[in-house]
Amino acid sequence: MEKSCTLIVHFDMVTFVQPNKIDEMLEQLKIADEDEWRLNRVARSCVKERESSRGGSVVANKGGMMNGVLKIGGVVAASWFFSVAAAACWFCGLVGFVAWFSGCENGEYRWFYGLVLSLGSLAVKIGGTRDSVIPSELYKLSDLRYLNLSNAGFEGQIPHEISQLRRLVTLDFSSSFTSSHRLKLEKPNLEMLLLPNLTNITELYLDGVSISVKGHEWSHALSSLHKLRVLSMSSCNLPGPIDSSLSKLQSLTVLNFSHNNMSSTVPESLAKLSKLVKLQLRNCVLNGSFPKDIFQIPTLAILDISDNEGLRGSLPNFRSRGSLYDMNLSNTNFSGLLPCEISNLKQLSRIDLSNCQFNGTLPSSISELTQLVYLDLSYNNFTGSLPSFNMSKNLTYLSLYHNHLTGVLSPNHFEVHKNLISIDLGFNFFSGKLPSSLLKLPCLRELKVPFNQFNGSLDEFVFASRLLEMLDLGNNNFHGTIPASIFHTTTLRLIQLNGNKLNGTIQLDMIRKLSNLTSLGLSGNNLSVDINYRDVHDLSNYPNLRILMLSSCKLRGIPSFLRNQSTLLRLDLADNEIEGSIPHWIWENEYLAHFNLSKNFLTSFEGSFWNLSSNLLLLDLSFNQLQGSIPFIPTLVNCLDYSNNRFNSVIPLDIGNRLPFINLLSFSNNSFQGQIPESFCNASSLHLLDLSHNNFVGTIPECFATMSSLRVLNFGANKLRGYIPNSVPTSCNLKLLDLNDNLLEGIIPKSLANCQNLQVLNLQKNSLTDRFPCFLSNISTLRIMDLGLNKLHGSIGCPRSSADWKMLHIVDLASNNFSGEIPGALLNSWKAMMRDDNGVSEFGHLFIDLYDHYDPKNFQDLLSSVDKSLLARIAKLFTNASRSILDQSSTESYNAVDISRLQNSITITNKGKQMELVRIQKIFTYLDMSSNNFEGPIPNELMHNDEGTSPETPNAHSHSESSIDWNILSAELGCIFGFGIFILPLIFSRRWKLWYSEHVDEMLHKIIPPLEFMYEHSGGNRYKTLRWKN
């Protein structure tokens, strides 16, 4: 008869049981007297040895797991976890067990093995303390069929004696430990361990074991285990490829190779594993095309091939009666349509196709999946309307974030989904009124619909779900007042209403009622937030906020209750009416990582910054009236913006040494003096440095030419002299170089041709004496070149061997000494100035992506450049923050302008008629060759202008007044994006983009002086506009 008994042996310093009590405890086990006597003897021996002041106990119970801990003087000397699997135990009606304790007499140790050997087949799970090795004596258990040493903390080499256990059926060495202390399989290697003795293995678990193999070795060794049913080898350092010989394992039901760097294709032969139930190949660096036939394995229930960015494929037309109930293809390069036949997978419960390239409409048949519980289709290109999902009544999680879905949701669209917990429809194009039934779903905890076109007023929250925790309605077209009942929904942890058309006055102390609130966003509306308190004597009764966004809320001061918000991570009070000094207590907040006070009327800093420690990662104080010297520089700061103030000091010579993690730095539009410190070159992570519009003197430090990290360098509008450094290496990554309006002389460095990603070059208004730089034609990315107001001379013709200027569409050569004829061949090479709608897409936007290797599905490239000590400090900052809160904050802040919507960034008024220029680069072309010494006929190439309306060039000089009214609208993006691009992606895998557009506007402003900057409000957002002067 099969029995299931489990023995718990426990030695503890707290509980002391006299040896004469052991008999009473062992009575719970009804086993043979002889075996009871033997166990009693062993236990007594061990207890007797510890019984003085340390104590010990033996406790026996039926069922469950067993554990044993032996303490010697308060130090754990041995810790064993073991259990008995009844299914493998058939011997005289008994269940046997193995246990030994360091410190017991050797005789007892060996005698106890004698007991084990006398039993029949035995199933044992043994575990040890950290830093302990697997005992080689295990080979003596010759009848052992089940051996489980998982998650026990063993490390070091797996003993080769294990291979002598010929009768083993199940072998489990798996471990979830992530440290370097892990089990290894080197000598013997995998083949030596398994073959030829362990051929009866049916279940093999080696997860987390460091296996030393080469190429095909491991596949060939495993393919000989014909009885194998379960093979789990995740995180084993397995190399590729996945060999087709594995298809010989025809009994295989579970195959798990996840988290190995295989760099392999998936062989078609895996589809021959006709009994396969679970296939897990997550994060294996797989590439090539995934075999469609694998989807059609009739027994396959779980398929996880996620996190393989190079893996391509499409979904098949699923056959009826498929067994799939969990399909995870997220973070792959799968594309194509979602087939209507997906409804044939009647058991399908979980679908994750996020971060892929799927397109087309969502088939209505998806609503027939009655067992569907989890559906994530985020970050794809799905279009059309949203199916009803009316038969998927068990649905709990739905994410359609970041697609191109459209349409109006009917009032009862989600009415039947009583189990829905989380809905995310963000970054789509849904319109109309938000169905009121959504908020009434009884289980709803998260409702996120940011960046859509929903409109109408917000309904009262009287009947809202009593479990509602997250409410994100940001960046839509909601109008009217905020319902007062929202501040009575006490379960809310997050409220995001940023970027709408909401109006009215909000009393900030109303949030006192929301004791669970951690994130509040009201920015970018037409709201007035009143920070006057009804009870000024009690500022402590506020929720513990992590994120507070109140930009453009007509604040007249910094809310004083923030002084007690010790866990605040992000504070955005930009674009308000705050005057006076910045209080000193703000800098004392240990967790404050993101602080934006830009666009206010602040004039000074309160208190001293001596010996001040700060964990700020982003600090934006731009567009204020701050003056004097630089107040302080946070050591951990990633993005620092002090631009557009009145600072007038000398920058500290060691500033670069004090900014080890700086990524974006702007001191532009101040009155800084002195020379530019060479220590900036020591900031190895610096991507953007803007020191323009100051009073810097001296020469440009040579080291800037060799900074491979720089993408944007702007020293324009200073008093710099000397030569432009001519030592730019081939590793140059510059995308924008602006040295305009200085006193520079000499030549245009030929080494600039090494900057193969350069998009904008502005050398205007210097004293350069070179010839036309034909060598720059080899930079295929160059879009804007401004060489005006210099002393350049000679012909502008280039040799026929020169490359085409494929993307160049804004050129200013005015006010130089160029001579000769204007060559038509050169004009023909400026392809981007020609009207050709077929090629529009390749030219993209006028904005500059600071992260040239950015992939929205994979941020590993960024991780490789991040200092590991920074990661450790970041972890501390975010320990107490909810992932969902931070994730939402990332969406709100760092995706504030979606790429697809930046296409509407230029509007012109030509003779009273407004035209929206959807694609900036293609339509906005500019050429100025005036005030030179050109001669000869006007090239015919300039006369072919019959394919649309182009910006007109003034007749005399392009720098004169014009009657054309140009309103160039661009979203004003600042340092706020730096924090999200560099920090949050280390924690969550979400899309983000950083575009540096302000410099393009300024470039246009300089090229066309009649343009001036103005600020406008539209859609609840503030924009900086270039407008033609009246």
PDB file of N, CA and C in Angstrom, residues 886-887 889-890 978-991:
ATOM      1  N   LEU A 886       5.271  54.292 -11.111  1.00  0.00           N
ATOM      2  CA  LEU A 886       6.420  54.758 -11.878  1.00  0.00           C
ATOM      3  C   LEU A 886       6.207  54.535 -13.366  1.00  0.00           C
ATOM      4  N   ASP A 887       5.611  53.419 -13.694  1.00  0.00           N
ATOM      5  CA  ASP A 887       5.356  53.105 -15.083  1.00  0.00           C
ATOM      6  C   ASP A 887       4.446  54.154 -15.695  1.00  0.00           C
ATOM      7  N   SER A 889       4.077  57.185 -14.597  1.00  0.00           N
ATOM      8  CA  SER A 889       4.808  58.441 -14.645  1.00  0.00           C
ATOM      9  C   SER A 889       5.704  58.501 -15.858  1.00  0.00           C
ATOM     10  N   SER A 890       6.295  57.379 -16.191  1.00  0.00           N
ATOM     11  CA  SER A 890       7.138  57.307 -17.386  1.00  0.00           C
ATOM     12  C   SER A 890       6.324  57.636 -18.623  1.00  0.00           C
ATOM     13  N   GLY A 978      15.233  63.769 -20.079  1.00  0.00           N
ATOM     14  CA  GLY A 978      16.473  63.091 -19.751  1.00  0.00           C
ATOM     15  C   GLY A 978      16.321  62.014 -18.706  1.00  0.00           C
ATOM     16  N   PHE A 979      15.531  62.294 -17.688  1.00  0.00           N
ATOM     17  CA  PHE A 979      15.335  61.335 -16.592  1.00  0.00           C
ATOM     18  C   PHE A 979      14.696  60.056 -17.097  1.00  0.00           C
ATOM     19  N   GLY A 980      13.692  60.191 -17.948  1.00  0.00           N
ATOM     20  CA  GLY A 980      13.006  59.000 -18.431  1.00  0.00           C
ATOM     21  C   GLY A 980      13.853  58.164 -19.363  1.00  0.00           C
ATOM     22  N   ILE A 981      14.628  58.815 -20.233  1.00  0.00           N
ATOM     23  CA  ILE A 981      15.402  58.055 -21.207  1.00  0.00           C
ATOM     24  C   ILE A 981      16.519  57.299 -20.529  1.00  0.00           C
ATOM     25  N   PHE A 982      17.040  57.809 -19.417  1.00  0.00           N
ATOM     26  CA  PHE A 982      18.251  57.233 -18.844  1.00  0.00           C
ATOM     27  C   PHE A 982      17.985  56.370 -17.624  1.00  0.00           C
ATOM     28  N   ILE A 983      16.928  56.676 -16.872  1.00  0.00           N
ATOM     29  CA  ILE A 983      16.723  56.002 -15.598  1.00  0.00           C
ATOM     30  C   ILE A 983      15.573  55.007 -15.636  1.00  0.00           C
ATOM     31  N   LEU A 984      14.368  55.454 -15.949  1.00  0.00           N
ATOM     32  CA  LEU A 984      13.222  54.556 -15.864  1.00  0.00           C
ATOM     33  C   LEU A 984      13.328  53.328 -16.755  1.00  0.00           C
ATOM     34  N   PRO A 985      13.896  53.422 -17.949  1.00  0.00           N
ATOM     35  CA  PRO A 985      14.009  52.193 -18.741  1.00  0.00           C
ATOM     36  C   PRO A 985      14.868  51.125 -18.101  1.00  0.00           C
ATOM     37  N   LEU A 986      15.684  51.490 -17.100  1.00  0.00           N
ATOM     38  CA  LEU A 986      16.462  50.470 -16.408  1.00  0.00           C
ATOM     39  C   LEU A 986      15.560  49.618 -15.532  1.00  0.00           C
ATOM     40  N   ILE A 987      14.376  50.092 -15.224  1.00  0.00           N
ATOM     41  CA  ILE A 987      13.476  49.370 -14.337  1.00  0.00           C
ATOM     42  C   ILE A 987      12.323  48.749 -15.093  1.00  0.00           C
ATOM     43  N   PHE A 988      11.793  49.463 -16.096  1.00  0.00           N
ATOM     44  CA  PHE A 988      10.666  48.943 -16.871  1.00  0.00           C
ATOM     45  C   PHE A 988      11.002  48.985 -18.350  1.00  0.00           C
ATOM     46  N   SER A 989      10.472  47.987 -19.016  1.00  0.00           N
ATOM     47  CA  SER A 989      10.662  48.005 -20.458  1.00  0.00           C
ATOM     48  C   SER A 989       9.496  48.723 -21.103  1.00  0.00           C
ATOM     49  N   ARG A 990       9.642  50.098 -21.276  1.00  0.00           N
ATOM     50  CA  ARG A 990       8.612  50.884 -21.926  1.00  0.00           C
ATOM     51  C   ARG A 990       9.244  51.752 -22.996  1.00  0.00           C
ATOM     52  N   ARG A 991       8.418  52.128 -24.026  1.00  0.00           N
ATOM     53  CA  ARG A 991       8.956  52.956 -25.085  1.00  0.00           C
ATOM     54  C   ARG A 991       9.181  54.371 -24.594  1.00  0.00           C
TER      55      ARG A 991
END
